[in-house]
JSON list of C-alpha atoms in Angstrom, two decimals:
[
{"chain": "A", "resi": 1, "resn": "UNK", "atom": "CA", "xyz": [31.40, 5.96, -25.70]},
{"chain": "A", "resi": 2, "resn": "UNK", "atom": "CA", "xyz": [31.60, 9.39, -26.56]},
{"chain": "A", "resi": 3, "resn": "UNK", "atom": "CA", "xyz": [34.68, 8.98, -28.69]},
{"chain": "A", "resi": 4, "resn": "UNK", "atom": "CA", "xyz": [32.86, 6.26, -30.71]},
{"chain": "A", "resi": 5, "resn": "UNK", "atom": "CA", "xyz": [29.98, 8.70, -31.22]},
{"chain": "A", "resi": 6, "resn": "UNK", "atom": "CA", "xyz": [31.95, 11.61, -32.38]},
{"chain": "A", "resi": 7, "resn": "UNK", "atom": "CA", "xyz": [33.47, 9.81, -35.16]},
{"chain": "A", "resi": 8, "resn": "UNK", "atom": "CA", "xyz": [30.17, 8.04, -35.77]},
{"chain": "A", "resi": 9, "resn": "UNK", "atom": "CA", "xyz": [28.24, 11.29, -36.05]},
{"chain": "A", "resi": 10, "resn": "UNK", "atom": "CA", "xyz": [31.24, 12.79, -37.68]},
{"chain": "A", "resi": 11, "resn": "UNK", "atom": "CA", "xyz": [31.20, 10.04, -40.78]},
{"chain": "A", "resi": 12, "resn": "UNK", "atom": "CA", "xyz": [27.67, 9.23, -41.30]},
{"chain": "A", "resi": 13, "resn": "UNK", "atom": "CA", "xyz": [26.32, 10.61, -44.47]},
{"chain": "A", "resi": 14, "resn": "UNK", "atom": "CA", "xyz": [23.71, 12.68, -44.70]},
{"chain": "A", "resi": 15, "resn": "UNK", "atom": "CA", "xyz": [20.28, 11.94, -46.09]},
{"chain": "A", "resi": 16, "resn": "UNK", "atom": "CA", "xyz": [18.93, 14.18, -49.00]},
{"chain": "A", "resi": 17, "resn": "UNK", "atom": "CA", "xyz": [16.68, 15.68, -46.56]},
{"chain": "A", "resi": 18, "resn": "UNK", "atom": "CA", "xyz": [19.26, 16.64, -44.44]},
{"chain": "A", "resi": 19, "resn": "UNK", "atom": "CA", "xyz": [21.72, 17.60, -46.88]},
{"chain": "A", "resi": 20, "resn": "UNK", "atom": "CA", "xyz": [19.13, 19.81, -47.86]},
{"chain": "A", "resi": 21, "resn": "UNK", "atom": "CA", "xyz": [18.77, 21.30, -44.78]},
{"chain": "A", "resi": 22, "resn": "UNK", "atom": "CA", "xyz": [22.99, 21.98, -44.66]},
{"chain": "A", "resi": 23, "resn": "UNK", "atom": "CA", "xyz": [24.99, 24.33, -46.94]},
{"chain": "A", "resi": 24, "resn": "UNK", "atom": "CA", "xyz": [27.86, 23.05, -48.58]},
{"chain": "A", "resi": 25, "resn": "UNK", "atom": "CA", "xyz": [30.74, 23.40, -46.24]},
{"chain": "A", "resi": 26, "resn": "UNK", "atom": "CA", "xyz": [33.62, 25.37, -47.09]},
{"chain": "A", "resi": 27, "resn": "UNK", "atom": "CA", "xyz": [35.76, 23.09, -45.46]},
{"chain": "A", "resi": 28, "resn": "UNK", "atom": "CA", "xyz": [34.65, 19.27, -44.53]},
{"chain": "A", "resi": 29, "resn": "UNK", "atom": "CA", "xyz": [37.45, 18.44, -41.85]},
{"chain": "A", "resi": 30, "resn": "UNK", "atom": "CA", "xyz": [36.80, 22.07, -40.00]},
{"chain": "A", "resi": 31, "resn": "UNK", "atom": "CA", "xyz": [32.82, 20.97, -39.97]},
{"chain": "A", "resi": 32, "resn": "UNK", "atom": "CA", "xyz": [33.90, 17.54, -38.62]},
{"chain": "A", "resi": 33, "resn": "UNK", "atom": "CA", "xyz": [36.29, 18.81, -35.88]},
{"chain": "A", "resi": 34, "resn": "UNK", "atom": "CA", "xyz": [33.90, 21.01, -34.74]},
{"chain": "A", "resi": 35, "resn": "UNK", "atom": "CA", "xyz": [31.17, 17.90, -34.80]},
{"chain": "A", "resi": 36, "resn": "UNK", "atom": "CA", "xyz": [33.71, 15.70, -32.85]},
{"chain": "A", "resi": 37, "resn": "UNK", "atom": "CA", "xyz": [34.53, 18.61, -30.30]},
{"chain": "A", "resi": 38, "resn": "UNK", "atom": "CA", "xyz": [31.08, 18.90, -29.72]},
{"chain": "A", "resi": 39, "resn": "UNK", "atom": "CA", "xyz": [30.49, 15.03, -28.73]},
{"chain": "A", "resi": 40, "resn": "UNK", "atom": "CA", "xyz": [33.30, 15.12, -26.54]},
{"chain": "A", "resi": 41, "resn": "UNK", "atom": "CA", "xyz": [32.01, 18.49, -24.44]},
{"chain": "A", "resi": 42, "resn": "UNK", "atom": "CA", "xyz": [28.64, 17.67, -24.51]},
{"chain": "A", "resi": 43, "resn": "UNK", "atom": "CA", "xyz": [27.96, 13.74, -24.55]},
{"chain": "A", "resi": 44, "resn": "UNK", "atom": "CA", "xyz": [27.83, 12.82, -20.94]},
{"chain": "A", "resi": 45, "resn": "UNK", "atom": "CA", "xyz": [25.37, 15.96, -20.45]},
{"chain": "A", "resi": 46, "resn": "UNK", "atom": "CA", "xyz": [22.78, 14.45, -23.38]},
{"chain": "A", "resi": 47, "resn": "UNK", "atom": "CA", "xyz": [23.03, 11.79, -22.18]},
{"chain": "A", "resi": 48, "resn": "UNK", "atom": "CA", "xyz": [21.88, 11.97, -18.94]},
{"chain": "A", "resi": 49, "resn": "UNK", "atom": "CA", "xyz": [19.65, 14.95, -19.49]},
{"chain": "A", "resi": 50, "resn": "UNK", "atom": "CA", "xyz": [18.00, 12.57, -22.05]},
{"chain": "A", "resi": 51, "resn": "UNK", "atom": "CA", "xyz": [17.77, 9.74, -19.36]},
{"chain": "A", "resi": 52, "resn": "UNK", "atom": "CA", "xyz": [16.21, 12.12, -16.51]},
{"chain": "A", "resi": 53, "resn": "UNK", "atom": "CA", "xyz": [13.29, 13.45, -18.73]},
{"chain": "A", "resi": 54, "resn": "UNK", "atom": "CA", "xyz": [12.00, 9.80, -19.05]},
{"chain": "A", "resi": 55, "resn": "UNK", "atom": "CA", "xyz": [14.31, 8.19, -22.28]},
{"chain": "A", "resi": 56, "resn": "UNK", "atom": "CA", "xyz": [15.19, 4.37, -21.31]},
{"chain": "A", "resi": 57, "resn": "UNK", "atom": "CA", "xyz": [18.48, 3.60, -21.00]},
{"chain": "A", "resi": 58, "resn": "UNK", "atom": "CA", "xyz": [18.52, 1.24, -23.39]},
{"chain": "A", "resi": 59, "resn": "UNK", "atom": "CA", "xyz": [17.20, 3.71, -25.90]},
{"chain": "A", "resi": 60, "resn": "UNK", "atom": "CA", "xyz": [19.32, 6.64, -25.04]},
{"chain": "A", "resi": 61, "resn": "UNK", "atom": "CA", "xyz": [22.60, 5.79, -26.80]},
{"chain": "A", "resi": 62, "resn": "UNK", "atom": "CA", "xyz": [19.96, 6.03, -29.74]},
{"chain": "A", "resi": 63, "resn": "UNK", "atom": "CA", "xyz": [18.04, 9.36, -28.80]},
{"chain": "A", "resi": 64, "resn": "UNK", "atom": "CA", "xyz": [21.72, 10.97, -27.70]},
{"chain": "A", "resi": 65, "resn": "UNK", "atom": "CA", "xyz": [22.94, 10.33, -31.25]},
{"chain": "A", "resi": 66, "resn": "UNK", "atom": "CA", "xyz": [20.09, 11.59, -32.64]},
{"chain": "A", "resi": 67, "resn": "UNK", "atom": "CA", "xyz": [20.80, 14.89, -30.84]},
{"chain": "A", "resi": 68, "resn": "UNK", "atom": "CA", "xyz": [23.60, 15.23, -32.57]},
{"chain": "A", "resi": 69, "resn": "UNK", "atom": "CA", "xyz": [22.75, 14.16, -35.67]},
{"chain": "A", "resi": 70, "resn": "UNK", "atom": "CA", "xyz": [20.21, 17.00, -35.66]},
{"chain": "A", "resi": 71, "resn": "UNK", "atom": "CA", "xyz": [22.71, 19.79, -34.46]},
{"chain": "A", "resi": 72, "resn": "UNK", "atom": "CA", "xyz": [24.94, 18.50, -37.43]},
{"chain": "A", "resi": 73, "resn": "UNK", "atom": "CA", "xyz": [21.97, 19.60, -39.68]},
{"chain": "A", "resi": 74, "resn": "UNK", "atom": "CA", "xyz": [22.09, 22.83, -37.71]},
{"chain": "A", "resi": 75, "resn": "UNK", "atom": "CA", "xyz": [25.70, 23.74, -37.50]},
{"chain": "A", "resi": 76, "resn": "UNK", "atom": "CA", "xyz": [26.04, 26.75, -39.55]},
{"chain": "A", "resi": 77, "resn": "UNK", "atom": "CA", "xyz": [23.41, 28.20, -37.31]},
{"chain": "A", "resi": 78, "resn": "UNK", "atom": "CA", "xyz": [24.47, 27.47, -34.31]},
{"chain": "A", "resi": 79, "resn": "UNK", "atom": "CA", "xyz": [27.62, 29.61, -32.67]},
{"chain": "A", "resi": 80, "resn": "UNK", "atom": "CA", "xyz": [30.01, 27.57, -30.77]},
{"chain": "A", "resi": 81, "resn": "UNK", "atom": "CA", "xyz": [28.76, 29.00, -27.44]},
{"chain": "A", "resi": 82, "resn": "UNK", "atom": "CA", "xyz": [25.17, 28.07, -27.73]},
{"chain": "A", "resi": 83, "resn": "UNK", "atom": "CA", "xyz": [25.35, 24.29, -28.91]},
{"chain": "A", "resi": 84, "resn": "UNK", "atom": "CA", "xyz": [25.07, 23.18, -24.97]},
{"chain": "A", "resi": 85, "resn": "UNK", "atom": "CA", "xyz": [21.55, 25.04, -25.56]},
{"chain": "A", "resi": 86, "resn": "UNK", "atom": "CA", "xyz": [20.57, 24.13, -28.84]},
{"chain": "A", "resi": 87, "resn": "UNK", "atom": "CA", "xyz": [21.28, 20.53, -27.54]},
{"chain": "A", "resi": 88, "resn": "UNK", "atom": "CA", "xyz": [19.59, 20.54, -24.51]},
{"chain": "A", "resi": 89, "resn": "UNK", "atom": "CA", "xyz": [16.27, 21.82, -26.04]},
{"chain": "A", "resi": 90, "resn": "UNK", "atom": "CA", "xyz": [16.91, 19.14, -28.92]},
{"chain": "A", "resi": 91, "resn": "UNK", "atom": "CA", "xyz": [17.19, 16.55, -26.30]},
{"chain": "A", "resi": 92, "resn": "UNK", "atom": "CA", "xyz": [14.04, 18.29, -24.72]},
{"chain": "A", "resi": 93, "resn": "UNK", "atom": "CA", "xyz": [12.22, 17.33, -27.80]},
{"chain": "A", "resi": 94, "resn": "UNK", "atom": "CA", "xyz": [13.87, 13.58, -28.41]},
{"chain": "A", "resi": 95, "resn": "UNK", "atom": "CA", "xyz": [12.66, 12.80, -24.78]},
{"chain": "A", "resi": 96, "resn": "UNK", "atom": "CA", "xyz": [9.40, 14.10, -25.65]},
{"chain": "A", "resi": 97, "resn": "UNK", "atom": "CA", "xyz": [9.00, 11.59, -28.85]},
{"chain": "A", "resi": 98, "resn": "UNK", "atom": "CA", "xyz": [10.54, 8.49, -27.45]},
{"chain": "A", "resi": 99, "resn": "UNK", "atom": "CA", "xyz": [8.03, 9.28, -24.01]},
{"chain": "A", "resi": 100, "resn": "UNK", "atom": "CA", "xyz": [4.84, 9.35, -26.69]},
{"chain": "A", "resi": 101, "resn": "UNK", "atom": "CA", "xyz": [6.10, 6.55, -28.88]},
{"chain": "A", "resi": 102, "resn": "UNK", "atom": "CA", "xyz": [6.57, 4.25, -25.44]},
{"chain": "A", "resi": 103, "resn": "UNK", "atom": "CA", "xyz": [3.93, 5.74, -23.04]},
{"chain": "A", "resi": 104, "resn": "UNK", "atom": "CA", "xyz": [2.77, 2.07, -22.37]},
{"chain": "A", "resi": 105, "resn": "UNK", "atom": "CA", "xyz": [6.06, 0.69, -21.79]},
{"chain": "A", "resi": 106, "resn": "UNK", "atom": "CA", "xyz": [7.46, 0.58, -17.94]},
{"chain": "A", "resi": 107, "resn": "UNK", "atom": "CA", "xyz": [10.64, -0.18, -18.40]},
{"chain": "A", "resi": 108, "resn": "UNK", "atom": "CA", "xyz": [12.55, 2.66, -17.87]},
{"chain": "A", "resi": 109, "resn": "UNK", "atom": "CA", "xyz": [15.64, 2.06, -15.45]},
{"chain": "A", "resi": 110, "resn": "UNK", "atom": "CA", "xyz": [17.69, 5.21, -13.69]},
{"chain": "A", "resi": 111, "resn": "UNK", "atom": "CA", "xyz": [20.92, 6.04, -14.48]},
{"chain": "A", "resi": 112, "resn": "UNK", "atom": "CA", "xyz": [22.97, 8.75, -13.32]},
{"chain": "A", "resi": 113, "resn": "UNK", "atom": "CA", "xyz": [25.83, 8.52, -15.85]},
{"chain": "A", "resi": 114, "resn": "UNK", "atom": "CA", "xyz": [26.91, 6.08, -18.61]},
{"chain": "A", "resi": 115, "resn": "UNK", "atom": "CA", "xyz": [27.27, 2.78, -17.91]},
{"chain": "A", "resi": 116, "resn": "UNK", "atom": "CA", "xyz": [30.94, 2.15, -17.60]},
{"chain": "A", "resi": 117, "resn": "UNK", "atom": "CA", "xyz": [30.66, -0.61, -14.80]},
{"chain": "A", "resi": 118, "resn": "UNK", "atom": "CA", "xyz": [29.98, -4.36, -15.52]},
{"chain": "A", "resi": 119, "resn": "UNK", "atom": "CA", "xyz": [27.11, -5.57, -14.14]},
{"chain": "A", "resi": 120, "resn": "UNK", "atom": "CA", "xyz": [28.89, -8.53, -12.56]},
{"chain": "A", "resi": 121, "resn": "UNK", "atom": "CA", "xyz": [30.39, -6.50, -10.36]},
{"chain": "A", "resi": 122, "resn": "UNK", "atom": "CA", "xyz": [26.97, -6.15, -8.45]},
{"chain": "A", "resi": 123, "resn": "UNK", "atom": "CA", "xyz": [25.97, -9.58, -6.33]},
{"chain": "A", "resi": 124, "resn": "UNK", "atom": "CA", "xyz": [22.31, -10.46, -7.38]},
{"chain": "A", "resi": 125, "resn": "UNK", "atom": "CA", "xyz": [20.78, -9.41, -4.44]},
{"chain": "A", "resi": 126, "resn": "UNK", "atom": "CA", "xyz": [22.31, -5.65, -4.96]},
{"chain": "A", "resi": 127, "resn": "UNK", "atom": "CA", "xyz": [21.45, -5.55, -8.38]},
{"chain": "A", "resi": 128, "resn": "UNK", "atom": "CA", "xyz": [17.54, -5.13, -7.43]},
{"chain": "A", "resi": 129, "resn": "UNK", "atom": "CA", "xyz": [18.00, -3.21, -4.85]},
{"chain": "A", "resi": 130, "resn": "UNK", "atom": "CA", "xyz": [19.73, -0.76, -7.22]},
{"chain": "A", "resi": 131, "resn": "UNK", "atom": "CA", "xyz": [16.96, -1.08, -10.36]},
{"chain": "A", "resi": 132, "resn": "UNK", "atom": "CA", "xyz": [14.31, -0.85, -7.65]},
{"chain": "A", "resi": 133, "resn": "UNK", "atom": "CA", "xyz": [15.86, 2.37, -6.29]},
{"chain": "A", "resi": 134, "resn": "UNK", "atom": "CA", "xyz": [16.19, 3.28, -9.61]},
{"chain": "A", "resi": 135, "resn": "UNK", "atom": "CA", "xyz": [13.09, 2.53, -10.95]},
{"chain": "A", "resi": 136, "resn": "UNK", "atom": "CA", "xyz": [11.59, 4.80, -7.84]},
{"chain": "A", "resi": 137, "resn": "UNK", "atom": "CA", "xyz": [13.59, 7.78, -8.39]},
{"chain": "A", "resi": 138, "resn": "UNK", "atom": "CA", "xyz": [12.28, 7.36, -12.29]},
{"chain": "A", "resi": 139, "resn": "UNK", "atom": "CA", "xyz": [8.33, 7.22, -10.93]},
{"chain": "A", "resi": 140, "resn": "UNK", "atom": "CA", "xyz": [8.65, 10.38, -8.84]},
{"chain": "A", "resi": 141, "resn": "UNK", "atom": "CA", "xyz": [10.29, 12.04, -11.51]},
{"chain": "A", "resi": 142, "resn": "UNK", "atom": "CA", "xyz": [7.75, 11.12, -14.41]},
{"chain": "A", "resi": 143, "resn": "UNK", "atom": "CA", "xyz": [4.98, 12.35, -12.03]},
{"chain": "A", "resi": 144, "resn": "UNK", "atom": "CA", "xyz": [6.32, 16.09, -12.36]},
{"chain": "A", "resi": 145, "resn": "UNK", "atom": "CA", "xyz": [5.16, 18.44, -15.50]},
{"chain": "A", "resi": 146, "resn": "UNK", "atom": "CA", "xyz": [7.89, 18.06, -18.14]},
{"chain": "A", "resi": 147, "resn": "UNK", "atom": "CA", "xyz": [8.83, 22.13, -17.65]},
{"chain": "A", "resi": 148, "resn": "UNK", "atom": "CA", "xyz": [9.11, 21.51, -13.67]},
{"chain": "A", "resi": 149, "resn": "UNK", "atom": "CA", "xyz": [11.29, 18.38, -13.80]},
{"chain": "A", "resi": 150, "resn": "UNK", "atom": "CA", "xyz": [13.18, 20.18, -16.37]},
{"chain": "A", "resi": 151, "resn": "UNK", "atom": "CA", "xyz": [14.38, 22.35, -13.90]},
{"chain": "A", "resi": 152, "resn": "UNK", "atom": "CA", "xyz": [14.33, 20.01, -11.03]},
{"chain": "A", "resi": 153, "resn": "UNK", "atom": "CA", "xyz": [16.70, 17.73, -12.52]},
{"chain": "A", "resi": 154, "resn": "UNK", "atom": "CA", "xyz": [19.07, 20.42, -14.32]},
{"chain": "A", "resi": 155, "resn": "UNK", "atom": "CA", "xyz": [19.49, 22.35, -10.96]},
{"chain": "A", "resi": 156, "resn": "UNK", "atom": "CA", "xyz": [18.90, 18.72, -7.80]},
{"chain": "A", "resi": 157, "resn": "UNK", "atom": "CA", "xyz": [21.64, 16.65, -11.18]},
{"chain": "A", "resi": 158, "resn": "UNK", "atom": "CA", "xyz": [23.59, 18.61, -12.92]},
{"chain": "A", "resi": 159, "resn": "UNK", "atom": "CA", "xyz": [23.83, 21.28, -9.96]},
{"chain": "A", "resi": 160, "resn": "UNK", "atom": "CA", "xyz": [23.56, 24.13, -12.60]},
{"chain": "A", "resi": 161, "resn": "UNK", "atom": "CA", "xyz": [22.66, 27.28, -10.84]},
{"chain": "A", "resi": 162, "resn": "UNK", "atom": "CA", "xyz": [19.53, 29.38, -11.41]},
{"chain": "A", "resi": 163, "resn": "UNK", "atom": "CA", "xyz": [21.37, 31.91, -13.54]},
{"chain": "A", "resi": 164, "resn": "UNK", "atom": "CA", "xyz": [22.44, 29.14, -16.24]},
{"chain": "A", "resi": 165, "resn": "UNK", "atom": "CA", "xyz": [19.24, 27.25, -15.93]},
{"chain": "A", "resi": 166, "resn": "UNK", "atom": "CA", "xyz": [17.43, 30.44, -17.09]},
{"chain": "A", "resi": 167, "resn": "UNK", "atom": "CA", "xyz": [19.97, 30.39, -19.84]},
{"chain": "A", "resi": 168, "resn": "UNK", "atom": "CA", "xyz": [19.50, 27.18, -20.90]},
{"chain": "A", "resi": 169, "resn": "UNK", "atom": "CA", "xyz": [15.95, 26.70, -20.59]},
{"chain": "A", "resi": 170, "resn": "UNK", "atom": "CA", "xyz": [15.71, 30.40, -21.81]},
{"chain": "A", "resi": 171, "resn": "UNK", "atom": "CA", "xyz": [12.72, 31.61, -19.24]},
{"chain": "A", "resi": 172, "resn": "UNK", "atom": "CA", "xyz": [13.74, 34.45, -16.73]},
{"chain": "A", "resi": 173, "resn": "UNK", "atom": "CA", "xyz": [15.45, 33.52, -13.34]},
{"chain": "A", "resi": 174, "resn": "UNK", "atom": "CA", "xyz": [12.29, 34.29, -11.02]},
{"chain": "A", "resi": 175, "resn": "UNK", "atom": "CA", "xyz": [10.52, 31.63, -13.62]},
{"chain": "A", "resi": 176, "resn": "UNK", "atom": "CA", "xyz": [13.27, 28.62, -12.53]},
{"chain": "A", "resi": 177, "resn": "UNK", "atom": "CA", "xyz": [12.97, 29.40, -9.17]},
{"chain": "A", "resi": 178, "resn": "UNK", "atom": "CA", "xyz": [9.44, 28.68, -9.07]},
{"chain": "A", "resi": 179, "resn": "UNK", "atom": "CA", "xyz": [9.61, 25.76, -10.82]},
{"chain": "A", "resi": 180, "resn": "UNK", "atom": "CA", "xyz": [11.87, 24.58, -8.90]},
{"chain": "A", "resi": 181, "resn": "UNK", "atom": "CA", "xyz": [10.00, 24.74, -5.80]},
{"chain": "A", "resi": 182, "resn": "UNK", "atom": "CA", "xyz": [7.63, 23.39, -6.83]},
{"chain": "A", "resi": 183, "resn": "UNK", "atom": "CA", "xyz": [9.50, 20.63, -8.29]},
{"chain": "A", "resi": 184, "resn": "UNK", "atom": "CA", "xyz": [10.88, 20.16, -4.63]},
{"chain": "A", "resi": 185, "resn": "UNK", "atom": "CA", "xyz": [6.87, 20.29, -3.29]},
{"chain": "A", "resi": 186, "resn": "UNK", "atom": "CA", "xyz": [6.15, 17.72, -5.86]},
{"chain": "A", "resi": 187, "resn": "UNK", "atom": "CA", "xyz": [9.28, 15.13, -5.68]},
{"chain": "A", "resi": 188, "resn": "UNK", "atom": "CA", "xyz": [8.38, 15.42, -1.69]},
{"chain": "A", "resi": 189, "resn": "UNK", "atom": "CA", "xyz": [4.73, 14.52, -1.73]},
{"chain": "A", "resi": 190, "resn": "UNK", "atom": "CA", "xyz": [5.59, 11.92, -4.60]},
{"chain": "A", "resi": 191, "resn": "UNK", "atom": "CA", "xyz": [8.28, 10.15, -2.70]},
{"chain": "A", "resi": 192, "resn": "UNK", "atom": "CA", "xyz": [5.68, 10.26, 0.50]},
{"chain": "A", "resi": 193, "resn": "UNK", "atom": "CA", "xyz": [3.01, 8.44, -1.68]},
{"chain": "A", "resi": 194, "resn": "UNK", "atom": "CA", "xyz": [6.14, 6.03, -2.89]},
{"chain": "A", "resi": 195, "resn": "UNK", "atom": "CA", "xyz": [6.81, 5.14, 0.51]},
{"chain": "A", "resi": 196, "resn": "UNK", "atom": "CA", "xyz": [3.20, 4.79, 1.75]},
{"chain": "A", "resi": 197, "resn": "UNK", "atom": "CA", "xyz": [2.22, 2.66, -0.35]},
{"chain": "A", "resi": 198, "resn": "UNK", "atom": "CA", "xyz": [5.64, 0.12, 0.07]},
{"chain": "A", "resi": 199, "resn": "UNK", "atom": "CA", "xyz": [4.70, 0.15, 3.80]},
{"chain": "A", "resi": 200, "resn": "UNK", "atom": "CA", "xyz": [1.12, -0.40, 2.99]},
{"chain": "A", "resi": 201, "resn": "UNK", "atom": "CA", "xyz": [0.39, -4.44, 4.12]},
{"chain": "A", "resi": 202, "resn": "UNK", "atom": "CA", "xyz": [-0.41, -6.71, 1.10]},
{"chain": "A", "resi": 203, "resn": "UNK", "atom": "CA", "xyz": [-4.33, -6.73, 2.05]},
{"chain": "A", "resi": 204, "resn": "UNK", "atom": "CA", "xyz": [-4.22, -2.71, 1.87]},
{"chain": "A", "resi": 205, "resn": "UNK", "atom": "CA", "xyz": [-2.34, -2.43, -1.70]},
{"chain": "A", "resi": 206, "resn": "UNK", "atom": "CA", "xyz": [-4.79, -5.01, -2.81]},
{"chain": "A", "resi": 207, "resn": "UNK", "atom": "CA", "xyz": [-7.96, -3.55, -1.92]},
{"chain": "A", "resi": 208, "resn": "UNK", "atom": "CA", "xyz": [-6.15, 0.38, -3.45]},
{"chain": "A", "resi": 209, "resn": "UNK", "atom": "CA", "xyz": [-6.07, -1.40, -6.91]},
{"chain": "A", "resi": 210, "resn": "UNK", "atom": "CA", "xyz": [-9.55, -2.88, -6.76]},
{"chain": "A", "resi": 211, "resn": "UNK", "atom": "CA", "xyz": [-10.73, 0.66, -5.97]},
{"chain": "A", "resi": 212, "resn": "UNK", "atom": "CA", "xyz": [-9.03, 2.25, -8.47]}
]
């Protein structure tokens, strides 16, 4: 997957308004090497990042290359050691769009990493038990303040610590650590409301939606 994408984003031309946007390279293959090294390091990460702040998966093949279209745009002002950052708070802003653009659409299904499993490996039966667990863990998540689950899901996911969080995110350390407690508050009295209301007899659910 990531492969493919390097040597997509590597080969598709540029539009006038990003060529614009680019000065001519000195050297075309060093700008491309750097563009496939980049996909390689940092795919997975978009990916899922993109995924966890509410992208569907079947849009986020879309949104990830997208990323890195943009930091293509970008790459004579980006150094080497901040593209992780530049491409997290692109991917920040992709999620953000493709959130607005399908805020009445509920069909977002979790994923921890890229598909690389067939499907038919899973009997019927464990297939919806997965999407439903899925489909949970996406709920509690899109109940949390975009800068809290931010932090929730870089630090509880990609088990960053606080120190590179703060890098990433670019807020000071005491700033991710209380977000992230409060992420932890809110994923905790989420889940509770999850799980009260699957417990809750048919009668009870029905009457909560007629009330509300």
């Amino acid at each position: 997957m990531a492969t493919a994408l390097a040597s997509t984003v590597a080969a598709t031309p540029l539009t006038r308004e990003h060529a614009d946007s680019c000065p001519p390279p000195t050297d075309r293959s060093v700008v491309e090497s750097r563009m496939r090294a980049s996909v390689l390091a940092h795919h997975t990460f978009v990916w899922r990042c993109l995924r966890r702040l509410g992208v569907p998966e079947a849009g986020a093949d879309d949104a990830a290359q997208q990323v890195f279209l943009v930091l293509s745009t970008r790459l004579h002002e980006v150094p080497t050691e901040s593209e992780k950052k530049f491409l997290f708070a692109t991917a920040v802003r992709v999620a953000a769009n493709a959130r607005r653009v399908r805020a009445r659409v509920r069909e977002e299904v979790w994923q921890d990493d890229p598909p690389e499993v067939a499907s038919d490996e899973l009997d019927p039966e464990q297939s919806l038990s997965v999407a439903r667990q899925r489909a949970l863990l996406e709920e509690v998540l899109a109940a949390l303040p975009i800068e809290i689950r931010t932090v929730f899901v870089l630090t509880e996911f990609e088990k960053m610590s606080a120190s590179e969080v703060a890098a990433l995110v670019d807020v000071p350390i005491g700033t991710v650590a209380s977000r992230l407690r409060r992420g932890r508050t809110l994923v905790e009295q989420q889940i509770r409301r999850v799980q009260a209301r699957l417990v809750a007899p048919p009668r009870a659910r029905s009457d909560r939606g007629e009330q509300s």
